[in-house]
């Protein structure tokens, strides 16, 4: 497995009256992933949207649908999201009573399984489930809102996680970072070991195609520096 490098624009910052058009702009710009933030008003204060939106998006794009569940007990939604066409189902470790069982359920449904950690959650929660994890999402802001500032203390966490993954025998497991990533912070997270980059406001504020192209260019530079090969599909 080679390390995969991806930009995953978060539609939380999209103009929902023009969602289909904006997704096509990203697809035309060559963006391979789309980050979809689901919020339930409980795990995080806001409510965003659910599987009906994914059901509408799925037929209009080939992009990899990277769904981030900021909901309590996401296990309840696994089957509906698989049916809706989600590719990656990322749950918060803090929101799952039985994380190991939920990860098995996600795989049984045919989706990839991601685990997300809030900024204050230690990496040790991953210790006994790594064999069931396709991606780790390190929150670089406290979840719930777009447009927040990157938490600088998360740089060490990303670095520690990449080291931990190497030691555990998963050196290329994707590390996704989410929150406050823009042209000023992207190099820091890539250098620390992140490989999947979520960006909401940095993509959707202004010229979407240009913003995505600029961020992807930075990723491509690191990819070439990092291992000299383009990543394959997850
Ligand atoms: C925050 C969400 C993010 C958010 C990122 O809780 O999980 O995906 O959209 O937004 P930016 O990139 O603006 O920080
Ligand atoms: Zn997110």
CSV table of C-alpha atoms and ligand atoms in Angstrom, one decimal:
chain,number,residue,atom,x,y,z
A,1,UNK,CA,0.0,0.0,0.0
A,2,UNK,CA,1.3,3.4,-0.9
A,3,UNK,CA,0.4,6.4,1.1
A,4,UNK,CA,-2.6,8.2,-0.5
A,5,UNK,CA,-2.7,11.9,-0.7
A,6,UNK,CA,-6.1,13.6,-1.2
A,7,UNK,CA,-7.9,16.9,-0.9
A,8,UNK,CA,-11.4,16.4,0.5
A,9,UNK,CA,-13.4,19.6,0.3
A,10,UNK,CA,-16.1,19.9,3.0
A,11,UNK,CA,-19.5,20.8,1.6
A,12,UNK,CA,-20.4,22.3,5.0
A,13,UNK,CA,-19.2,25.6,3.5
A,14,UNK,CA,-20.9,25.1,0.2
A,15,UNK,CA,-23.8,27.2,-1.1
A,16,UNK,CA,-26.6,24.6,-0.6
A,17,UNK,CA,-28.8,26.3,-3.2
A,18,UNK,CA,-26.2,25.4,-5.8
A,19,UNK,CA,-24.7,22.2,-4.3
A,20,UNK,CA,-24.8,20.2,-7.5
A,21,UNK,CA,-23.1,22.9,-9.5
A,22,UNK,CA,-20.4,23.4,-6.9
A,23,UNK,CA,-19.7,19.7,-6.8
A,24,UNK,CA,-19.3,19.7,-10.5
A,25,UNK,CA,-16.8,22.5,-10.3
A,26,UNK,CA,-14.7,20.5,-7.9
A,27,UNK,CA,-15.0,17.3,-10.0
A,28,UNK,CA,-13.9,19.3,-13.1
A,29,UNK,CA,-11.0,20.7,-11.1
A,30,UNK,CA,-9.9,17.1,-10.5
A,31,UNK,CA,-10.7,16.8,-6.8
A,32,UNK,CA,-11.1,13.1,-6.0
A,33,UNK,CA,-12.9,13.2,-2.6
A,34,UNK,CA,-15.8,15.0,-1.1
A,35,UNK,CA,-16.1,15.5,2.7
A,36,UNK,CA,-19.6,15.4,4.0
A,37,UNK,CA,-20.2,16.6,7.6
A,38,UNK,CA,-23.2,15.1,9.3
A,39,UNK,CA,-24.2,16.7,12.7
A,40,UNK,CA,-27.0,15.7,15.0
A,41,UNK,CA,-27.4,18.6,17.4
A,42,UNK,CA,-26.3,16.3,20.2
A,43,UNK,CA,-22.7,15.2,19.7
A,44,UNK,CA,-22.1,18.8,18.4
A,45,UNK,CA,-24.5,21.7,18.9
A,46,UNK,CA,-25.5,22.2,15.2
A,47,UNK,CA,-27.6,20.0,13.0
A,48,UNK,CA,-26.5,19.8,9.4
A,49,UNK,CA,-28.0,17.1,7.2
A,50,UNK,CA,-28.3,13.4,6.8
A,51,UNK,CA,-28.4,10.5,4.3
A,52,UNK,CA,-31.0,12.1,2.1
A,53,UNK,CA,-28.4,14.6,0.9
A,54,UNK,CA,-25.9,11.8,0.2
A,55,UNK,CA,-28.6,10.0,-1.8
A,56,UNK,CA,-29.0,13.1,-4.0
A,57,UNK,CA,-25.3,13.6,-4.4
A,58,UNK,CA,-24.4,10.0,-5.3
A,59,UNK,CA,-25.9,9.8,-8.8
A,60,UNK,CA,-24.4,13.1,-9.9
A,61,UNK,CA,-20.7,12.5,-9.1
A,62,UNK,CA,-18.1,9.8,-9.1
A,63,UNK,CA,-16.1,11.4,-6.3
A,64,UNK,CA,-15.3,9.3,-3.2
A,65,UNK,CA,-17.9,10.3,-0.6
A,66,UNK,CA,-16.0,10.7,2.7
A,67,UNK,CA,-18.7,11.0,5.4
A,68,UNK,CA,-17.8,12.4,8.8
A,69,UNK,CA,-20.4,11.5,11.4
A,70,UNK,CA,-20.5,14.0,14.2
A,71,UNK,CA,-23.4,12.1,15.9
A,72,UNK,CA,-23.9,10.1,19.0
A,73,UNK,CA,-24.0,6.3,18.5
A,74,UNK,CA,-23.5,6.4,14.7
A,75,UNK,CA,-24.0,2.7,14.5
A,76,UNK,CA,-27.7,3.4,14.1
A,77,UNK,CA,-27.0,5.0,10.7
A,78,UNK,CA,-24.5,2.6,9.1
A,79,UNK,CA,-27.0,0.7,6.9
A,80,UNK,CA,-28.8,3.8,5.7
A,81,UNK,CA,-25.6,5.5,4.7
A,82,UNK,CA,-24.3,2.5,2.9
A,83,UNK,CA,-27.5,2.3,1.0
A,84,UNK,CA,-27.3,6.1,0.2
A,85,UNK,CA,-23.9,5.5,-1.4
A,86,UNK,CA,-21.3,6.6,1.1
A,87,UNK,CA,-17.8,5.3,0.5
A,88,UNK,CA,-16.1,6.1,3.8
A,89,UNK,CA,-18.0,6.2,7.1
A,90,UNK,CA,-16.0,8.0,9.8
A,91,UNK,CA,-17.2,7.8,13.4
A,92,UNK,CA,-16.0,9.6,16.5
A,93,UNK,CA,-14.4,7.3,19.0
A,94,UNK,CA,-16.0,9.5,21.7
A,95,UNK,CA,-19.5,8.9,20.3
A,96,UNK,CA,-19.4,5.0,20.2
A,97,UNK,CA,-20.2,2.8,23.2
A,98,UNK,CA,-18.8,-0.2,21.3
A,99,UNK,CA,-16.3,1.2,18.8
A,100,UNK,CA,-14.9,-2.2,17.8
A,101,UNK,CA,-18.4,-3.6,17.0
A,102,UNK,CA,-19.3,-0.4,15.0
A,103,UNK,CA,-16.2,-0.7,12.9
A,104,UNK,CA,-17.1,-4.3,12.1
A,105,UNK,CA,-20.6,-3.2,11.2
A,106,UNK,CA,-19.3,-0.5,8.8
A,107,UNK,CA,-17.2,-3.1,7.0
A,108,UNK,CA,-20.0,-5.6,6.8
A,109,UNK,CA,-22.1,-2.9,5.1
A,110,UNK,CA,-19.4,-2.5,2.4
A,111,UNK,CA,-18.0,0.9,3.4
A,112,UNK,CA,-14.5,1.9,4.5
A,113,UNK,CA,-14.3,2.6,8.2
A,114,UNK,CA,-12.7,5.8,9.7
A,115,UNK,CA,-12.2,6.8,13.3
A,116,UNK,CA,-12.1,10.4,14.3
A,117,UNK,CA,-10.6,11.9,17.4
A,118,UNK,CA,-11.5,15.2,19.0
A,119,UNK,CA,-8.5,17.4,19.9
A,120,UNK,CA,-8.5,16.3,23.6
A,121,UNK,CA,-8.9,12.6,22.9
A,122,UNK,CA,-5.6,10.6,23.3
A,123,UNK,CA,-4.3,8.3,20.5
A,124,UNK,CA,-4.4,5.3,22.8
A,125,UNK,CA,-8.2,4.8,22.0
A,126,UNK,CA,-6.9,3.4,18.7
A,127,UNK,CA,-4.6,0.8,20.3
A,128,UNK,CA,-6.8,-2.3,20.0
A,129,UNK,CA,-8.8,-1.5,16.9
A,130,UNK,CA,-6.2,-0.5,14.3
A,131,UNK,CA,-6.6,-3.7,12.4
A,132,UNK,CA,-10.2,-2.5,11.6
A,133,UNK,CA,-9.5,1.1,10.7
A,134,UNK,CA,-9.0,2.3,7.1
A,135,UNK,CA,-8.3,6.0,8.1
A,136,UNK,CA,-7.8,8.0,11.2
A,137,UNK,CA,-9.3,11.5,11.2
A,138,UNK,CA,-7.5,13.9,13.6
A,139,UNK,CA,-9.7,16.9,14.3
A,140,UNK,CA,-7.6,20.0,14.2
A,141,UNK,CA,-10.4,22.2,15.6
A,142,UNK,CA,-13.2,21.2,18.0
A,143,UNK,CA,-15.9,19.8,15.8
A,144,UNK,CA,-19.2,21.5,15.0
A,145,UNK,CA,-18.4,24.6,12.9
A,146,UNK,CA,-16.5,25.5,9.7
A,147,UNK,CA,-14.2,28.5,9.6
A,148,UNK,CA,-12.4,28.0,12.9
A,149,UNK,CA,-8.7,28.4,13.5
A,150,UNK,CA,-6.2,25.5,13.3
A,151,UNK,CA,-5.2,24.3,16.8
A,152,UNK,CA,-1.3,24.4,16.8
A,153,UNK,CA,-1.1,21.7,19.5
A,154,UNK,CA,-2.5,19.2,16.9
A,155,UNK,CA,0.7,19.2,14.9
A,156,UNK,CA,2.4,17.1,17.6
A,157,UNK,CA,-0.6,14.8,17.7
A,158,UNK,CA,-0.4,14.2,13.9
A,159,UNK,CA,3.3,13.5,14.2
A,160,UNK,CA,2.8,11.1,17.1
A,161,UNK,CA,0.1,9.3,15.3
A,162,UNK,CA,2.2,8.8,12.1
A,163,UNK,CA,5.0,7.4,14.4
A,164,UNK,CA,2.5,5.2,16.2
A,165,UNK,CA,1.1,3.8,12.9
A,166,UNK,CA,4.6,3.0,11.7
A,167,UNK,CA,5.4,1.2,14.9
A,168,UNK,CA,2.2,-0.8,14.7
A,169,UNK,CA,2.9,-1.9,11.1
A,170,UNK,CA,0.5,0.5,9.3
A,171,UNK,CA,3.0,3.1,8.0
A,172,UNK,CA,0.8,4.2,5.1
A,173,UNK,CA,-2.6,4.3,6.8
A,174,UNK,CA,-4.3,7.6,5.7
A,175,UNK,CA,-4.3,10.3,8.4
A,176,UNK,CA,-7.0,12.9,7.6
A,177,UNK,CA,-7.0,16.3,9.2
A,178,UNK,CA,-10.1,18.5,9.5
A,179,UNK,CA,-10.5,22.1,10.6
A,180,UNK,CA,-8.6,25.3,9.9
A,181,UNK,CA,-6.7,23.9,6.9
A,182,UNK,CA,-5.8,26.5,4.3
A,183,UNK,CA,-2.7,27.6,2.3
A,184,UNK,CA,-1.0,28.8,5.6
A,185,UNK,CA,-1.5,25.6,7.6
A,186,UNK,CA,-1.4,22.9,4.9
A,187,UNK,CA,2.4,22.5,4.8
A,188,UNK,CA,2.5,22.0,8.5
A,189,UNK,CA,0.0,19.1,8.6
A,190,UNK,CA,1.5,17.4,5.5
A,191,UNK,CA,5.0,17.6,7.0
A,192,UNK,CA,3.7,16.1,10.3
A,193,UNK,CA,2.3,13.1,8.4
A,194,UNK,CA,-1.2,13.9,7.3
A,195,UNK,CA,-2.2,12.7,3.9
A,196,UNK,CA,-6.0,13.5,3.4
A,197,UNK,CA,-6.7,17.1,3.7
A,198,UNK,CA,-10.2,18.4,4.5
A,199,UNK,CA,-10.8,22.1,3.7
A,200,UNK,CA,-14.2,23.8,3.9
A,201,UNK,CA,-13.9,27.6,3.9
A,202,UNK,CA,-10.5,27.6,2.2
A,203,UNK,CA,-12.2,25.9,-0.8
A,204,UNK,CA,-15.7,27.4,-0.9
A,205,UNK,CA,-14.9,31.0,-0.1
A,206,UNK,CA,-14.2,32.8,-3.4
A,207,UNK,CA,-13.1,30.9,-6.5
A,208,UNK,CA,-13.8,27.3,-5.8
A,209,UNK,CA,-11.8,25.8,-8.8
A,210,UNK,CA,-8.8,28.0,-8.1
A,211,UNK,CA,-8.8,27.4,-4.3
A,212,UNK,CA,-9.0,23.6,-4.9
A,213,UNK,CA,-6.2,23.7,-7.5
A,214,UNK,CA,-3.9,25.7,-5.2
A,215,UNK,CA,-4.4,23.3,-2.3
A,216,UNK,CA,-4.0,20.3,-4.6
A,217,UNK,CA,-0.8,21.7,-5.9
A,218,UNK,CA,0.7,21.9,-2.4
A,219,UNK,CA,-0.4,18.3,-1.8
A,220,UNK,CA,1.2,17.2,-5.0
A,221,UNK,CA,4.5,18.9,-4.1
A,222,UNK,CA,4.6,17.0,-0.8
A,223,UNK,CA,3.6,13.8,-2.4
A,224,UNK,CA,6.5,14.0,-4.8
A,225,UNK,CA,8.8,15.0,-1.9
A,226,UNK,CA,7.4,12.3,0.3
A,227,UNK,CA,7.6,9.1,-1.6
A,228,UNK,CA,7.9,9.9,-5.3
A,229,UNK,CA,4.7,8.2,-6.3
A,230,UNK,CA,1.1,9.1,-6.7
A,231,UNK,CA,-1.1,7.4,-4.2
A,232,UNK,CA,-3.5,4.7,-5.4
A,233,UNK,CA,-7.2,4.5,-4.4
A,234,UNK,CA,-7.9,3.7,-0.8
B,1,LIG,C1,-16.0,20.8,11.5
B,1,LIG,C2,-16.1,20.0,10.3
B,1,LIG,C3,-15.2,20.4,9.2
B,1,LIG,C4,-15.4,21.8,8.7
B,1,LIG,C5,-14.1,22.3,8.3
B,1,LIG,O1,-16.6,20.3,12.6
B,1,LIG,O2,-15.9,18.6,10.6
B,1,LIG,O3,-15.2,19.4,8.1
B,1,LIG,O4,-16.3,21.9,7.6
B,1,LIG,O5,-14.2,23.6,7.9
B,1,LIG,P1,-12.9,24.6,7.7
B,1,LIG,O6,-12.1,24.0,6.7
B,1,LIG,O7,-13.6,25.9,7.3
B,1,LIG,O8,-12.3,24.7,9.1
B,2,LIG,ZN1,-15.5,17.1,8.9
